[in-house]
XYZ file of C-alpha atoms in Angstrom:
662
model
C -9.691 -15.790 59.253
C -8.935 -14.172 55.926
C -8.346 -10.540 55.165
C -8.288 -8.534 51.960
C -5.422 -6.336 50.846
C -6.518 -3.520 48.513
C -3.653 -1.942 46.619
C -3.766 0.760 43.966
C -1.476 -0.723 41.335
C 1.483 1.564 40.604
C 4.868 0.333 39.426
C 6.831 2.199 42.082
C 4.817 0.630 44.946
C 5.890 -2.934 44.167
C 8.788 -2.735 46.607
C 6.511 -1.423 49.360
C 4.188 -4.400 49.000
C 7.059 -6.714 49.926
C 7.966 -4.848 53.151
C 7.558 -7.091 56.239
C 6.416 -4.159 58.403
C 3.355 -3.504 56.241
C 0.033 -4.062 57.994
C -2.315 -6.806 56.931
C -5.022 -4.449 55.651
C -3.742 -1.216 54.177
C -4.871 1.266 51.537
C -2.002 3.293 50.082
C -2.428 6.832 48.821
C -0.580 7.328 45.566
C 2.038 10.069 45.918
C 1.747 12.907 43.417
C 4.096 12.908 40.482
C 7.332 14.603 41.448
C 9.498 16.306 38.885
C 13.072 15.365 38.245
C 15.470 16.700 40.861
C 17.093 19.917 39.722
C 20.860 19.637 39.324
C 22.609 22.870 40.129
C 26.235 21.830 40.516
C 28.764 22.300 37.726
C 29.242 18.914 36.119
C 32.773 19.141 34.773
C 33.859 22.470 36.322
C 34.729 23.737 32.836
C 33.935 27.312 31.897
C 32.949 27.370 28.213
C 32.774 31.162 27.965
C 36.277 31.564 26.465
C 35.197 29.456 23.478
C 32.558 32.049 22.586
C 34.668 35.136 23.242
C 35.078 36.741 19.832
C 35.298 40.127 18.204
C 33.681 38.827 15.049
C 30.496 40.589 13.984
C 27.589 38.998 12.129
C 25.147 40.543 9.697
C 22.135 38.614 11.029
C 21.163 36.837 14.200
C 20.870 33.585 12.245
C 24.512 33.701 11.221
C 25.533 34.490 14.790
C 23.537 31.527 16.067
C 24.984 29.228 13.396
C 28.521 30.207 14.449
C 27.754 29.593 18.130
C 25.935 26.333 17.424
C 28.904 24.906 15.532
C 31.152 25.566 18.530
C 28.569 24.007 20.842
C 28.333 20.900 18.659
C 32.109 20.497 18.777
C 31.872 20.440 22.574
C 28.924 17.994 22.647
C 26.072 20.249 23.643
C 23.460 22.232 21.724
C 22.052 25.747 21.853
C 18.569 27.141 21.340
C 17.352 30.704 20.820
C 15.456 31.941 23.877
C 14.084 35.321 24.950
C 14.681 36.860 21.548
C 12.789 40.098 22.236
C 15.012 41.756 24.851
C 15.831 45.413 24.293
C 19.349 46.737 24.391
C 19.520 48.934 27.498
C 21.829 51.544 26.035
C 20.059 51.628 22.673
C 16.362 50.649 23.099
C 15.739 50.561 19.364
C 18.070 47.567 19.143
C 17.363 44.072 20.471
C 19.300 41.251 22.077
C 18.780 37.488 22.123
C 19.847 34.774 24.520
C 21.418 31.588 23.195
C 20.825 29.026 25.928
C 21.730 25.396 26.434
C 19.059 23.124 24.978
C 18.542 21.642 28.462
C 17.659 24.872 30.229
C 14.331 25.213 32.026
C 12.046 22.383 33.143
C 9.173 20.331 31.794
C 5.792 22.046 31.595
C 3.888 18.755 31.578
C 1.672 18.335 34.641
C 0.788 14.784 35.626
C -2.951 14.421 36.223
C -3.983 11.559 38.499
C -7.534 11.617 37.115
C -6.308 11.144 33.541
C -3.203 8.971 33.767
C -0.876 9.077 30.806
C 2.687 8.108 30.139
C 5.320 9.753 32.262
C 6.543 12.947 30.641
C 9.943 12.522 29.037
C 12.175 15.559 29.178
C 15.871 16.395 29.090
C 15.359 19.724 30.839
C 17.531 20.070 33.934
C 17.740 23.837 34.627
C 21.103 24.210 32.935
C 22.217 27.840 33.416
C 24.571 28.145 30.458
C 23.822 31.104 28.203
C 25.398 33.718 25.956
C 23.915 36.842 24.405
C 23.714 38.065 20.840
C 23.351 41.847 20.816
C 22.605 44.307 18.030
C 25.000 47.260 17.844
C 25.747 50.102 15.489
C 29.006 49.894 13.552
C 30.514 52.253 11.041
C 32.309 51.029 7.944
C 33.285 53.319 5.079
C 31.213 56.109 6.644
C 28.142 53.862 6.623
C 26.188 52.959 9.712
C 25.510 49.224 9.923
C 23.563 47.124 12.418
C 25.615 44.050 13.263
C 25.408 41.332 15.903
C 28.012 40.703 18.611
C 28.407 37.663 20.863
C 28.629 38.584 24.568
C 29.433 36.188 27.422
C 28.561 36.590 31.099
C 30.535 35.482 34.150
C 28.991 32.578 36.015
C 26.876 31.395 33.069
C 29.527 29.410 31.199
C 29.033 26.122 33.061
C 26.808 23.099 32.331
C 25.247 20.950 35.059
C 24.854 17.811 32.945
C 26.873 15.298 31.007
C 27.787 16.126 27.406
C 25.761 14.494 24.637
C 27.958 11.592 23.632
C 25.542 9.717 21.353
C 23.839 12.168 19.036
C 21.728 9.868 16.848
C 18.072 10.844 17.022
C 18.788 14.091 18.868
C 16.614 16.795 17.357
C 19.380 19.401 17.465
C 22.262 17.272 16.238
C 20.379 14.961 13.874
C 17.598 17.245 12.703
C 16.702 17.262 9.022
C 18.151 20.107 6.996
C 16.523 21.431 3.833
C 18.413 19.065 1.547
C 17.427 16.065 3.648
C 13.814 17.219 3.808
C 13.776 17.418 0.013
C 15.168 13.875 -0.122
C 12.470 12.629 2.277
C 9.797 14.315 0.160
C 11.116 12.753 -3.043
C 11.318 9.270 -1.540
C 7.921 9.495 0.127
C 6.247 10.509 -3.130
C 7.849 7.407 -4.665
C 6.045 5.244 -2.039
C 9.225 4.454 -0.095
C 8.654 3.399 3.508
C 9.951 5.696 6.282
C 12.331 3.007 7.523
C 13.821 2.734 4.035
C 14.045 6.526 3.828
C 15.987 6.497 7.085
C 18.351 3.879 5.684
C 18.828 5.970 2.539
C 19.685 9.046 4.614
C 22.277 7.027 6.502
C 23.913 5.927 3.251
C 23.781 9.464 1.914
C 25.394 11.090 4.979
C 27.160 8.307 6.921
C 29.259 10.697 9.027
C 26.323 12.737 10.317
C 24.236 11.711 13.362
C 21.210 9.891 12.033
C 17.639 11.117 12.595
C 15.245 8.974 14.570
C 12.261 7.190 13.079
C 9.911 9.654 14.770
C 11.609 12.540 12.968
C 11.078 10.808 9.613
C 7.453 10.039 10.450
C 6.866 13.633 11.517
C 8.220 14.912 8.221
C 6.148 12.450 6.170
C 3.075 13.482 8.155
C 3.717 17.098 7.178
C 4.044 16.035 3.538
C 0.723 14.175 3.686
C -1.054 17.160 5.181
C 0.435 19.410 2.530
C -0.669 17.054 -0.243
C -4.210 16.759 1.115
C -4.760 20.522 1.209
C -7.112 20.229 4.180
C -9.124 17.445 2.535
C -10.024 14.254 4.361
C -8.569 10.967 3.151
C -11.649 9.935 1.165
C -11.938 13.219 -0.692
C -8.190 13.267 -1.314
C -8.361 9.817 -2.905
C -11.193 10.881 -5.215
C -9.396 14.124 -6.071
C -6.249 12.197 -7.002
C -8.314 9.821 -9.134
C -9.903 12.732 -11.003
C -6.509 14.368 -11.493
C -5.074 11.135 -12.949
C -8.128 10.611 -15.247
C -9.177 7.377 -13.565
C -12.497 5.775 -14.405
C -14.050 5.652 -10.957
C -17.336 5.250 -9.145
C -18.174 5.350 -5.477
C -21.118 4.856 -3.153
C -21.686 6.501 0.220
C -23.867 5.727 3.190
C -26.657 8.346 3.052
C -26.860 8.509 6.848
C -23.174 8.771 7.757
C -21.782 10.003 4.391
C -19.041 7.371 4.667
C -17.630 5.641 1.610
C -18.971 2.117 1.268
C -17.960 1.138 -2.294
C -15.097 2.346 -4.494
C -14.294 1.304 -8.083
C -11.038 2.494 -9.677
C -9.636 1.771 -13.121
C -6.485 3.335 -14.551
C -6.966 4.989 -17.978
C -4.236 2.752 -19.430
C -5.978 -0.290 -17.937
C -9.197 0.681 -19.725
C -7.319 0.735 -23.044
C -5.698 -2.610 -22.263
C -9.087 -4.066 -21.361
C -10.523 -2.874 -24.662
C -7.685 -4.545 -26.581
C -7.483 -7.751 -24.489
C -10.905 -8.489 -22.924
C -10.857 -12.224 -23.574
C -10.001 -13.662 -20.131
C -10.986 -11.955 -16.868
C -9.904 -13.314 -13.485
C -11.497 -12.081 -10.243
C -10.534 -12.640 -6.621
C -10.679 -10.698 -3.369
C -8.463 -10.372 -0.331
C -8.588 -8.840 3.140
C -6.155 -7.072 5.480
C -5.083 -4.567 2.823
C -6.437 -1.401 4.461
C -7.260 0.026 7.850
C -11.016 -0.101 7.193
C -11.309 -3.909 7.018
C -12.922 -3.662 3.576
C -12.592 -6.415 0.998
C -10.244 -5.515 -1.846
C -11.287 -7.075 -5.163
C -8.796 -7.273 -8.014
C -9.942 -7.779 -11.605
C -7.069 -9.051 -13.739
C -6.641 -9.449 -17.492
C -4.031 -11.108 -19.728
C -1.846 -9.569 -22.450
C -0.509 -11.403 -25.540
C 2.981 -11.284 -24.030
C 1.787 -13.446 -21.122
C 1.740 -10.650 -18.541
C -1.135 -9.787 -16.231
C -2.631 -6.335 -15.881
C -4.978 -4.947 -13.263
C -8.242 -3.994 -14.952
C -9.819 -2.546 -11.832
C -9.316 -2.325 -8.103
C -12.495 -2.353 -6.007
C -13.256 -1.797 -2.325
C -16.501 -3.316 -1.050
C -17.767 -3.706 2.538
C -17.873 -7.510 2.404
C -17.792 -10.471 0.041
C -21.541 -10.496 -0.471
C -23.677 -10.818 -3.573
C -24.748 -7.195 -3.179
C -21.169 -5.928 -3.156
C -20.135 -8.082 -6.120
C -23.230 -7.054 -8.068
C -22.382 -3.377 -7.577
C -18.850 -3.654 -8.925
C -19.814 -6.011 -11.790
C -22.353 -3.431 -12.969
C -19.552 -0.875 -13.119
C -17.451 -3.364 -15.057
C -20.364 -3.739 -17.475
C -20.393 0.036 -17.949
C -16.721 -0.066 -18.976
C -17.427 -2.946 -21.352
C -20.276 -1.014 -22.942
C -18.068 2.052 -23.374
C -15.174 0.102 -24.879
C -17.257 -2.349 -26.884
C -15.284 -5.265 -25.409
C -16.735 -8.644 -24.506
C -14.978 -11.220 -22.256
C -14.805 -14.830 -23.366
C -14.501 -16.300 -19.895
C -14.497 -15.378 -16.211
C -12.268 -17.383 -13.856
C -13.022 -17.185 -10.111
C -13.004 -19.294 -6.988
C -16.231 -20.737 -5.582
C -17.283 -17.549 -3.782
C -21.051 -17.992 -3.812
C -21.855 -14.279 -3.820
C -19.600 -13.726 -6.829
C -20.921 -16.814 -8.630
C -24.533 -15.651 -8.243
C -23.692 -12.109 -9.366
C -21.886 -13.390 -12.484
C -24.751 -15.717 -13.389
C -27.181 -12.824 -13.034
C -25.258 -10.126 -14.933
C -23.235 -12.204 -17.438
C -25.455 -15.201 -18.218
C -24.012 -15.642 -21.720
C -20.343 -15.533 -20.677
C -18.529 -18.714 -19.694
C -17.677 -18.945 -16.005
C -14.951 -21.325 -14.804
C -13.950 -22.259 -11.268
C -10.349 -22.112 -10.181
C -8.763 -25.531 -10.649
C -6.462 -25.009 -7.664
C -9.197 -23.944 -5.221
C -11.346 -26.948 -6.142
C -8.482 -29.379 -5.616
C -7.512 -27.755 -2.342
C -11.051 -28.101 -0.990
C -11.138 -31.776 -1.958
C -7.677 -32.372 -0.469
C -8.825 -30.853 2.816
C -11.905 -33.059 2.883
C -9.790 -36.127 2.032
C -7.461 -35.380 4.931
C -10.455 -34.867 7.215
C -11.947 -38.231 6.225
C -8.819 -40.374 6.214
C -6.880 -38.478 8.906
C -3.390 -39.209 7.563
C -1.374 -37.640 4.786
C -0.574 -41.094 3.370
C -4.209 -41.840 2.591
C -4.739 -38.351 1.222
C -1.804 -38.662 -1.188
C -2.770 -42.195 -2.170
C -6.342 -41.094 -2.759
C -5.400 -38.145 -4.930
C -2.314 -39.330 -6.792
C -2.975 -43.007 -7.404
C -2.401 -43.569 -11.161
C -5.454 -45.827 -11.435
C -8.006 -44.680 -8.859
C -6.796 -41.186 -7.886
C -8.726 -37.926 -8.114
C -6.281 -36.465 -10.615
C -7.353 -39.100 -13.154
C -10.872 -37.698 -12.925
C -10.212 -33.994 -13.409
C -7.409 -34.475 -15.972
C -9.543 -36.586 -18.304
C -9.114 -35.391 -21.889
C -12.483 -36.640 -23.147
C -15.908 -37.182 -21.640
C -15.756 -40.991 -21.919
C -12.486 -41.088 -19.982
C -14.022 -38.775 -17.388
C -17.038 -41.036 -16.855
C -14.834 -44.128 -16.536
C -12.409 -42.438 -14.140
C -15.264 -41.125 -11.998
C -16.876 -44.572 -11.847
C -13.627 -46.156 -10.628
C -12.974 -43.337 -8.153
C -16.480 -43.380 -6.654
C -16.332 -47.147 -6.086
C -12.917 -46.955 -4.424
C -13.484 -43.822 -2.292
C -17.191 -43.777 -1.492
C -17.187 -41.244 1.353
C -15.189 -38.649 -0.556
C -17.166 -39.314 -3.747
C -20.355 -38.608 -1.810
C -18.985 -35.202 -0.743
C -17.891 -34.381 -4.304
C -21.303 -35.366 -5.686
C -23.079 -33.083 -3.225
C -20.754 -30.101 -3.590
C -18.987 -30.144 -6.939
C -20.828 -32.382 -9.401
C -23.059 -29.583 -10.699
C -19.924 -27.490 -11.386
C -17.941 -30.260 -13.125
C -18.037 -28.511 -16.502
C -16.352 -25.500 -14.912
C -13.117 -27.225 -13.900
C -12.773 -30.715 -15.460
C -10.183 -30.652 -18.247
C -12.240 -32.365 -20.939
C -14.839 -29.587 -20.686
C -12.574 -26.569 -20.188
C -10.460 -27.523 -23.223
C -13.388 -26.575 -25.434
C -13.027 -22.849 -24.714
C -10.609 -20.032 -25.499
C -8.897 -19.807 -22.087
C -5.290 -18.940 -22.946
C -4.318 -21.636 -20.448
C -5.959 -19.905 -17.464
C -7.791 -22.576 -15.488
C -6.831 -21.162 -12.067
C -6.778 -17.766 -10.383
C -3.016 -17.923 -9.876
C -2.638 -14.669 -11.814
C -4.847 -12.892 -9.286
C -2.946 -14.465 -6.403
C 0.246 -13.099 -7.947
C -1.460 -9.718 -8.258
C -2.357 -9.912 -4.549
C 1.258 -10.643 -3.690
C 2.533 -7.770 -5.835
C -0.010 -5.369 -4.373
C 0.876 -6.321 -0.807
C 4.546 -5.784 -1.608
C 3.711 -2.258 -2.770
C 1.307 -1.412 0.043
C 3.716 -2.787 2.685
C 1.147 -2.247 5.428
C -2.357 -3.323 6.341
C -3.185 -0.010 8.042
C -3.131 2.474 5.176
C -5.565 5.304 4.635
C -7.467 5.646 1.372
C -5.254 8.311 -0.181
C -1.989 6.567 0.720
C -3.309 3.258 -0.585
C -4.381 4.901 -3.858
C -0.966 6.539 -4.317
C 0.886 3.261 -3.896
C -1.474 1.350 -6.172
C -1.071 4.089 -8.773
C 2.729 3.797 -8.567
C 2.447 0.030 -8.978
C 0.211 0.392 -12.047
C 2.548 2.889 -13.676
C 5.372 0.359 -13.433
C 3.124 -2.463 -14.618
C 2.034 -0.575 -17.729
C 5.612 0.430 -18.507
C 6.634 -3.234 -18.418
C 3.762 -4.216 -20.736
C 4.691 -1.509 -23.254
C 8.292 -2.736 -23.276
C 7.218 -6.350 -23.848
C 4.935 -5.368 -26.718
C 7.705 -3.322 -28.294
C 10.115 -6.244 -27.934
C 7.614 -8.410 -29.812
C 7.524 -5.888 -32.656
C 11.327 -5.644 -32.681
C 11.977 -9.379 -32.446
C 15.188 -10.398 -34.282
C 14.895 -12.253 -37.551
C 13.336 -15.696 -37.115
C 15.697 -18.380 -38.396
C 13.073 -21.131 -38.585
C 11.283 -20.919 -41.927
C 8.035 -22.246 -40.446
C 7.435 -18.977 -38.544
C 9.155 -16.512 -40.878
C 5.890 -14.822 -41.940
C 5.104 -13.936 -38.315
C 8.172 -11.832 -37.608
C 7.224 -8.658 -35.707
C 3.512 -9.362 -36.199
C 2.705 -11.674 -33.291
C 3.853 -11.659 -29.699
C 6.955 -13.483 -28.560
C 4.790 -15.514 -26.170
C 2.793 -16.949 -29.102
C 6.001 -17.947 -30.883
C 7.308 -19.643 -27.738
C 4.063 -21.609 -27.327
C 4.134 -22.758 -30.958
C 7.797 -23.759 -30.720
C 7.045 -25.892 -27.652
C 4.024 -27.393 -29.403
C 6.155 -28.246 -32.432
C 8.700 -30.012 -30.207
C 5.878 -31.960 -28.575
C 4.534 -32.972 -31.975
C 7.932 -34.160 -33.183
C 8.410 -36.148 -29.964
C 4.996 -37.832 -30.292
C 5.615 -38.839 -33.894
C 3.206 -41.596 -34.910
C 0.962 -40.812 -31.956
C -0.277 -37.739 -33.784
C -2.056 -39.883 -36.337
C -4.120 -41.424 -33.533
C -4.778 -38.088 -31.844
C -2.106 -36.594 -29.644
C -4.263 -34.405 -27.420
C -4.101 -31.340 -29.661
C -6.250 -28.658 -28.053
C -4.069 -25.616 -28.680
C -6.270 -24.407 -31.526
C -9.264 -24.258 -29.190
C -7.683 -23.089 -25.947
C -5.120 -20.627 -27.373
C -6.155 -19.889 -30.942
C -2.812 -21.193 -32.284
C -1.927 -24.078 -34.643
C -1.707 -27.369 -32.758
C 1.066 -29.970 -32.949
C -0.582 -31.880 -35.814
C -0.801 -28.788 -38.002
C 2.707 -27.585 -37.204
C 4.309 -30.962 -37.947
C 2.430 -31.242 -41.255
C 3.454 -27.728 -42.301
C 7.074 -28.397 -41.407
C 7.161 -31.704 -43.287
C 5.574 -30.082 -46.366
C 7.932 -27.108 -46.295
C 5.044 -24.699 -45.742
C 4.800 -21.783 -43.327
C 2.373 -20.585 -40.690
C 0.320 -17.676 -42.017
C -0.895 -14.726 -40.022
C -4.495 -15.795 -40.599
C -3.764 -18.990 -38.647
C -3.143 -16.920 -35.513
C -5.932 -15.604 -33.288
C -6.298 -11.815 -33.311
C -5.421 -11.733 -29.603
C -1.800 -12.645 -30.360
C -1.616 -10.227 -33.299
C -2.743 -7.154 -31.346
C 0.523 -5.499 -30.345
C -0.842 -1.942 -30.124
C -3.465 -1.384 -27.467
C -3.660 2.414 -27.306
C -5.040 2.988 -30.788
C -7.558 5.792 -30.309
C -9.247 5.041 -33.620
C -10.135 1.556 -32.419
C -11.946 2.898 -29.356
C -15.697 3.271 -29.884
C -17.009 6.803 -30.064
C -20.720 6.142 -29.669
C -21.033 8.540 -26.734
C -19.125 11.436 -28.284
C -22.072 12.585 -30.365
C -24.379 12.439 -27.361
C -21.917 14.409 -25.229
C -21.496 17.088 -27.881
C -25.260 17.290 -28.253
C -25.702 17.830 -24.501
C -22.983 20.480 -24.412
C -24.523 22.323 -27.369
C -27.913 22.175 -25.715
C -26.479 23.585 -22.480
C -24.788 26.423 -24.365
C -27.992 27.405 -26.124
C -30.149 27.192 -22.999
C -30.893 29.979 -20.540
C -28.273 30.866 -17.877
C -30.180 29.144 -15.052
C -30.292 25.791 -16.861
C -26.644 26.153 -17.860
C -25.658 26.827 -14.242
C -27.544 23.751 -13.003
C -25.932 21.629 -15.731
C -22.435 22.801 -14.789
C -23.029 22.301 -11.063
C -24.187 18.719 -11.562
C -21.250 17.986 -13.844
C -18.846 19.518 -11.326
C -20.336 17.450 -8.490
C -19.720 14.286 -10.507
C -16.135 15.129 -11.425
C -15.211 16.923 -8.192
C -17.330 15.666 -5.290
C -17.641 18.046 -2.376
C -15.428 17.439 0.627
C -18.160 17.714 3.234
C -20.328 15.098 1.505
C -17.801 12.249 1.656
C -16.064 10.771 4.679
C -13.649 7.881 5.035
C -15.007 4.672 6.586
C -14.445 4.104 10.274
C -11.031 2.597 10.908
C -11.191 -0.861 12.466
C -7.739 -1.409 13.889
C -7.388 -4.540 15.977
C -5.095 -4.744 18.959
C -2.337 -7.305 18.954
C -1.730 -9.553 21.921
C -3.904 -9.954 24.974
C -6.973 -7.745 25.124
C -7.123 -7.685 28.909
C -4.558 -6.586 31.449
C -4.478 -4.150 34.335
C -4.522 -0.450 33.626
C -2.974 2.219 35.780
C -5.319 3.174 38.584
C -6.933 -0.288 38.739
C -7.492 -1.721 42.192
C -5.937 -5.139 42.671
C -7.575 -7.353 45.291
C -5.335 -9.928 46.948
C -6.825 -12.524 49.252
C -4.701 -13.876 52.045
C -5.437 -16.745 54.362
C-alpha cells in the first residue's frame, strides 16, 4: 500500500523531512518568520564613553557629528544621527541630537507568508551605544554664541556586536563623498561601465574602503533620472537627438503609442554621406537592446579607407516592410544632399533585397561574397558529411568552387562552372536553384566591371557591429542609454576620420617622381594602392602585354598596373585628372557644396507664416514644435523582452511537493 507525503517546500524544513520519528503522512505548518535574536550583552566589555569625553565645542551639528564619526571609524564602528528634534530641558529653545551606533534598533521588514520574498537582510541588533550633541549658549568677547557640546551617558558606552573589521561595501565607511560622486558622474557620462568606474575609484583612493557595486549602480541610477528630467526613455532619446541636431525619424504604434521604428543619422555622418556616397553597405544584427528589435547599420567608405556609420536604425523585425521604411528615409537624405550611391552591398536577406529592388532599381546591388561562400560551404558539408570532402570540393585547383567565383572573364567562368557541375552534381544542383540568378552579384568577372572600391563583402558592417557591441557592452540597454553610447562612438569615429584626412593633406614630400603631382591632393590610401599596383606591374613584366588582370581603373578609379609601368618607363607622372574624384575629396564639410534647394522653400513658408493671421501662425508653430520636440505622453518605449537564463522551471517557495512512497 502506498501513501503520499505532502510537504510545503521550505529550506529550513529539509532536516525535519529526514527525521525517523516523522509519521508517514504529515502536513507541516510553516512557522512564521522570526526576527533575529536580540543580543543584549556587552560584546567586548569596553566602555567607549571616555573616547568621546571632550570640552571642545562645535559651531554646527554637522561638525560635531564629523568629529564623533572619525573617532568611531578609528574604533571600527559607525554612528548615525537619530532623534534629532529633542528639546534641551533647561533651555527649550535649544535642541539636542542623539548620535547612535549604526546597528541600533531592529528591522522594520515584516515577512508576509502570502507574498513570499527574499529574507530581509539587516545588521540591526539593538545596540544601545549612544552619545548626545546638545546646543548651549556660550559667551565669547561679550557675544552670545550657540555652540554644540558632546555629552556621554553612563551605561550607554558599550556595543553588543563585533567591530566592523572588513569595511569594503559598508555604506558608512565606503560611502561616496562629493568628490567621488563627481568622478562617477564624469565617467558615466563618458559611457564607462559601473564595474570600470568601481575599478577607477579603487585606483584613485587605494587606501579607502571601496564602495560596493550596488552603491555605484545606485549613483548611476540617480544620474540617469536627473538627465531624463522625468521623461521616459523613448522621449529622452528623441530629446537628445534633437539637442545634438541628428537627422531622425520615428514611427509609433497608434494603439499603444510605443516606438516601432527609429532612424538616426549624425549631422557629421550626413556630411560624410554627401561627400562619399559611392558605396553603401547594409547589415542588421540582434541582441543589441532590451527590446529585441533588429538594429540595422548603414555604413559608408571614406577615401582614407575608413568606414563611417551613415545611419543607425531600429526596426521590429527583418521584414520587407521594416527595410522599406528605413530605405525611404535614406532616400530622403539622398534627395536633400544630392548624393547618389554607385552600389549597395548586402547579404541575401530577402526582405532587404526586395526593398532595394523596389526603391533603388537603377542602383547596382551586390551580394556579400563571404555570405554566399559560407552558405555553399555549409551545404557542401551537409552533402558530403566530412570536412575533407568539403575542402577538396571548394579548394581543388582544377574543379573547386573557388575557380568558379574567382573567374576573371566570362569565358573562364563558363568553363569553370561546366567542370564544377560535372564533378559535383548534387552541390551544383543546389547552386543552380539558389544562386544562379544572382551570379552577376558576386562572381568576380561581373563585379570587376563596377566602381566598388574593393568592397565585395559586408566585412565593414561586421566590423561596425563588433565596434558597436564593444561600446554598448550590454544587450539590455534602454533607448536613451543606447543612444548616448552610440553618440560617443560616432564622435570618436568622426574625429579619427578628420585626422586621417588631415594627414593626407599634410603628407610629407613624395620622393617618387611618378606621384609627385599628387602630393597633398589625394588620400594616402590611394597612393598606397597605386604603389602596390606598380609593384605588381613590375613583377608581372612581360605578362602585362598579354593582359595582367588590370581592373583597378574600373573598380577603384585609379591607374592600373599597365598605365603606371608605362608612365614610369617614359619618365611621365600621374596627373590629378587620372584620379577619381572620390580620392581627391579631402574636405567633406564644405557648406557651399551642400545643396540648398530647400532653403528658399523654408524661407517662403516662414515669411508666409509671419504675414498670416495669429491663429494660422500659432497652428504652424505648434506643428513645427511637435515635429522637433515630440510630446512625452505621445511616445512610449517598446515593451522590454528580457529572457531568463538557465532553466525556466523549478520549484518556487510555497509550492507543494508530492512524494510517493511504496
